[in-house]
Amino acid sequence: QVQLVESGGGLVEPGGSLRLSCAASASIFNAYFMGWYRQAPGNQRDLVAVITSDGTTNYADSVKGRFAISRGNAKNPVFLQMNSLKPEDTAIYYCKVNLRGGVIWGQGTQVTVSS
C-alpha cells in the first residue's frame, strides 16, 4: 500500500507563508483527484483545496485568494502554497489522493499561525 507523508508545516507569524508537500512511498499514477484537508482541535476534518486530473481546482471560501494547490510528479503528487496565513488557519493539514483502487491519506503536518 502506498503511503503519503506531508511536510512543510511549522510555526509561522500571521501574514507569513508556508508550502506543504506530499511525498509518496511509491510512484502514483492516474490519480484522478487530489486534495488538502485540515482539522483543528475539536473540529471535523474540512476540505481546503482539491485538484482533479485535468487541473480543475476548488477551494474552501476561507482560503480563496490565499492558498494555491498544484500537481507535482509521481513521487510528490500535490503541493499547497499558503500565503497571508491567519491564526484561524492553525490546524493539522492532510493530503489525500483518490485512485481508481481507493483513497490514500497522509498522516498530517501541523501548521500553527501565531505571533
PDB file of C-alpha atoms in Angstrom:
ATOM      1  CA  GLN A   1       0.000   0.000   0.000  1.00  0.00           C
ATOM      2  CA  VAL A   2       1.370   3.398  -0.978  1.00  0.00           C
ATOM      3  CA  GLN A   3       1.861   5.794   1.916  1.00  0.00           C
ATOM      4  CA  LEU A   4       1.761   9.582   1.877  1.00  0.00           C
ATOM      5  CA  VAL A   5       3.904  11.818   4.074  1.00  0.00           C
ATOM      6  CA  GLU A   6       3.241  15.537   4.394  1.00  0.00           C
ATOM      7  CA  SER A   7       5.965  18.054   5.148  1.00  0.00           C
ATOM      8  CA  GLY A   8       6.445  21.796   5.256  1.00  0.00           C
ATOM      9  CA  GLY A   9       4.305  22.593   8.266  1.00  0.00           C
ATOM     10  CA  GLY A  10       5.510  24.583  11.227  1.00  0.00           C
ATOM     11  CA  LEU A  11       5.101  27.764  13.227  1.00  0.00           C
ATOM     12  CA  VAL A  12       4.628  30.984  11.263  1.00  0.00           C
ATOM     13  CA  GLU A  13       3.548  34.504  12.167  1.00  0.00           C
ATOM     14  CA  PRO A  14       0.293  35.939  10.825  1.00  0.00           C
ATOM     15  CA  GLY A  15       0.789  37.123   7.272  1.00  0.00           C
ATOM     16  CA  GLY A  16       3.503  34.582   6.619  1.00  0.00           C
ATOM     17  CA  SER A  17       3.698  31.772   4.096  1.00  0.00           C
ATOM     18  CA  LEU A  18       4.265  28.038   4.071  1.00  0.00           C
ATOM     19  CA  ARG A  19       4.465  25.464   1.300  1.00  0.00           C
ATOM     20  CA  LEU A  20       3.193  21.986   2.084  1.00  0.00           C
ATOM     21  CA  SER A  21       4.420  18.946   0.196  1.00  0.00           C
ATOM     22  CA  CYS A  22       3.005  15.443  -0.039  1.00  0.00           C
ATOM     23  CA  ALA A  23       5.507  12.672  -0.743  1.00  0.00           C
ATOM     24  CA  ALA A  24       4.515   9.166  -1.823  1.00  0.00           C
ATOM     25  CA  SER A  25       6.366   5.976  -0.812  1.00  0.00           C
ATOM     26  CA  ALA A  26       5.925   4.720  -4.370  1.00  0.00           C
ATOM     27  CA  SER A  27       5.114   6.419  -7.631  1.00  0.00           C
ATOM     28  CA  ILE A  28       1.498   7.366  -8.043  1.00  0.00           C
ATOM     29  CA  PHE A  29      -0.014   7.379 -11.482  1.00  0.00           C
ATOM     30  CA  ASN A  30      -3.522   8.086 -12.658  1.00  0.00           C
ATOM     31  CA  ALA A  31      -4.702   9.895  -9.562  1.00  0.00           C
ATOM     32  CA  TYR A  32      -7.996  11.435 -10.594  1.00  0.00           C
ATOM     33  CA  PHE A  33      -8.468  13.605  -7.529  1.00  0.00           C
ATOM     34  CA  MET A  34      -6.020  15.054  -5.001  1.00  0.00           C
ATOM     35  CA  GLY A  35      -6.667  17.350  -2.143  1.00  0.00           C
ATOM     36  CA  TRP A  36      -5.639  19.006   1.076  1.00  0.00           C
ATOM     37  CA  TYR A  37      -7.783  18.913   4.182  1.00  0.00           C
ATOM     38  CA  ARG A  38      -7.336  20.311   7.655  1.00  0.00           C
ATOM     39  CA  GLN A  39      -8.548  19.582  11.126  1.00  0.00           C
ATOM     40  CA  ALA A  40      -8.367  21.959  14.053  1.00  0.00           C
ATOM     41  CA  PRO A  41      -8.777  20.701  17.651  1.00  0.00           C
ATOM     42  CA  GLY A  42     -12.392  19.880  18.363  1.00  0.00           C
ATOM     43  CA  ASN A  43     -13.409  20.306  14.747  1.00  0.00           C
ATOM     44  CA  GLN A  44     -14.136  17.951  11.899  1.00  0.00           C
ATOM     45  CA  ARG A  45     -11.740  17.475   9.023  1.00  0.00           C
ATOM     46  CA  ASP A  46     -12.581  20.026   6.350  1.00  0.00           C
ATOM     47  CA  LEU A  47     -11.658  20.366   2.716  1.00  0.00           C
ATOM     48  CA  VAL A  48      -9.118  23.102   1.970  1.00  0.00           C
ATOM     49  CA  ALA A  49      -8.364  22.642  -1.717  1.00  0.00           C
ATOM     50  CA  VAL A  50      -8.726  19.989  -4.387  1.00  0.00           C
ATOM     51  CA  ILE A  51      -7.390  19.449  -7.883  1.00  0.00           C
ATOM     52  CA  THR A  52      -8.584  16.979 -10.489  1.00  0.00           C
ATOM     53  CA  SER A  53      -6.665  15.109 -13.159  1.00  0.00           C
ATOM     54  CA  ASP A  54      -7.489  17.798 -15.720  1.00  0.00           C
ATOM     55  CA  GLY A  55      -6.229  20.556 -13.437  1.00  0.00           C
ATOM     56  CA  THR A  56      -9.556  21.863 -12.228  1.00  0.00           C
ATOM     57  CA  THR A  57      -9.223  23.342  -8.746  1.00  0.00           C
ATOM     58  CA  ASN A  58     -11.635  24.175  -5.985  1.00  0.00           C
ATOM     59  CA  TYR A  59     -11.044  25.945  -2.682  1.00  0.00           C
ATOM     60  CA  ALA A  60     -12.780  26.483   0.591  1.00  0.00           C
ATOM     61  CA  ASP A  61     -14.131  30.031   0.732  1.00  0.00           C
ATOM     62  CA  SER A  62     -11.929  30.803   3.718  1.00  0.00           C
ATOM     63  CA  VAL A  63      -8.712  30.242   1.740  1.00  0.00           C
ATOM     64  CA  LYS A  64      -9.620  31.547  -1.721  1.00  0.00           C
ATOM     65  CA  GLY A  65      -7.072  34.038  -2.972  1.00  0.00           C
ATOM     66  CA  ARG A  66      -4.527  32.988  -0.333  1.00  0.00           C
ATOM     67  CA  PHE A  67      -3.850  29.299  -0.952  1.00  0.00           C
ATOM     68  CA  ALA A  68      -2.907  27.543  -4.180  1.00  0.00           C
ATOM     69  CA  ILE A  69      -2.957  23.812  -4.848  1.00  0.00           C
ATOM     70  CA  SER A  70      -0.767  22.363  -7.580  1.00  0.00           C
ATOM     71  CA  ARG A  71       0.117  19.000  -9.031  1.00  0.00           C
ATOM     72  CA  GLY A  72       3.664  17.677  -8.853  1.00  0.00           C
ATOM     73  CA  ASN A  73       5.110  14.426 -10.117  1.00  0.00           C
ATOM     74  CA  ALA A  74       4.558  10.753  -9.395  1.00  0.00           C
ATOM     75  CA  LYS A  75       6.555  10.807  -6.140  1.00  0.00           C
ATOM     76  CA  ASN A  76       5.415  14.236  -4.963  1.00  0.00           C
ATOM     77  CA  PRO A  77       1.925  14.397  -6.346  1.00  0.00           C
ATOM     78  CA  VAL A  78       0.492  17.527  -4.776  1.00  0.00           C
ATOM     79  CA  PHE A  79       1.550  20.763  -3.096  1.00  0.00           C
ATOM     80  CA  LEU A  80      -0.215  23.523  -1.199  1.00  0.00           C
ATOM     81  CA  GLN A  81       1.157  27.059  -1.207  1.00  0.00           C
ATOM     82  CA  MET A  82      -0.275  29.027   1.697  1.00  0.00           C
ATOM     83  CA  ASN A  83       0.107  32.804   1.794  1.00  0.00           C
ATOM     84  CA  SER A  84      -1.242  35.521   4.076  1.00  0.00           C
ATOM     85  CA  LEU A  85      -1.719  32.973   6.822  1.00  0.00           C
ATOM     86  CA  LYS A  86      -4.117  33.748   9.646  1.00  0.00           C
ATOM     87  CA  PRO A  87      -4.397  32.329  13.163  1.00  0.00           C
ATOM     88  CA  GLU A  88      -7.599  30.556  12.118  1.00  0.00           C
ATOM     89  CA  ASP A  89      -5.572  28.548   9.594  1.00  0.00           C
ATOM     90  CA  THR A  90      -3.971  26.706  12.513  1.00  0.00           C
ATOM     91  CA  ALA A  91      -4.699  23.000  12.103  1.00  0.00           C
ATOM     92  CA  ILE A  92      -3.263  19.660  11.116  1.00  0.00           C
ATOM     93  CA  TYR A  93      -3.127  19.505   7.324  1.00  0.00           C
ATOM     94  CA  TYR A  94      -3.609  16.236   5.455  1.00  0.00           C
ATOM     95  CA  CYS A  95      -3.102  15.331   1.825  1.00  0.00           C
ATOM     96  CA  LYS A  96      -5.358  12.845   0.119  1.00  0.00           C
ATOM     97  CA  VAL A  97      -5.087  11.033  -3.186  1.00  0.00           C
ATOM     98  CA  ASN A  98      -8.004   9.302  -4.880  1.00  0.00           C
ATOM     99  CA  LEU A  99      -7.049   6.423  -7.141  1.00  0.00           C
ATOM    100  CA  ARG A 100      -9.271   4.018  -9.041  1.00  0.00           C
ATOM    101  CA  GLY A 101      -8.422   1.418  -6.418  1.00  0.00           C
ATOM    102  CA  GLY A 102      -9.082   3.504  -3.342  1.00  0.00           C
ATOM    103  CA  VAL A 103      -8.191   6.522  -1.268  1.00  0.00           C
ATOM    104  CA  ILE A 104      -4.879   7.250   0.450  1.00  0.00           C
ATOM    105  CA  TRP A 105      -4.467   9.717   3.315  1.00  0.00           C
ATOM    106  CA  GLY A 106      -1.271  11.116   4.757  1.00  0.00           C
ATOM    107  CA  GLN A 107      -0.591  11.280   8.495  1.00  0.00           C
ATOM    108  CA  GLY A 108      -0.783  15.070   8.655  1.00  0.00           C
ATOM    109  CA  THR A 109       1.508  18.002   9.324  1.00  0.00           C
ATOM    110  CA  GLN A 110       0.901  20.671  11.950  1.00  0.00           C
ATOM    111  CA  VAL A 111       0.531  24.285  10.861  1.00  0.00           C
ATOM    112  CA  THR A 112       0.462  26.880  13.624  1.00  0.00           C
ATOM    113  CA  VAL A 113      -0.085  30.559  12.885  1.00  0.00           C
ATOM    114  CA  SER A 114       0.725  32.701  15.891  1.00  0.00           C
ATOM    115  CA  SER A 115       2.678  35.773  16.876  1.00  0.00           C
TER     116      SER A 115
END
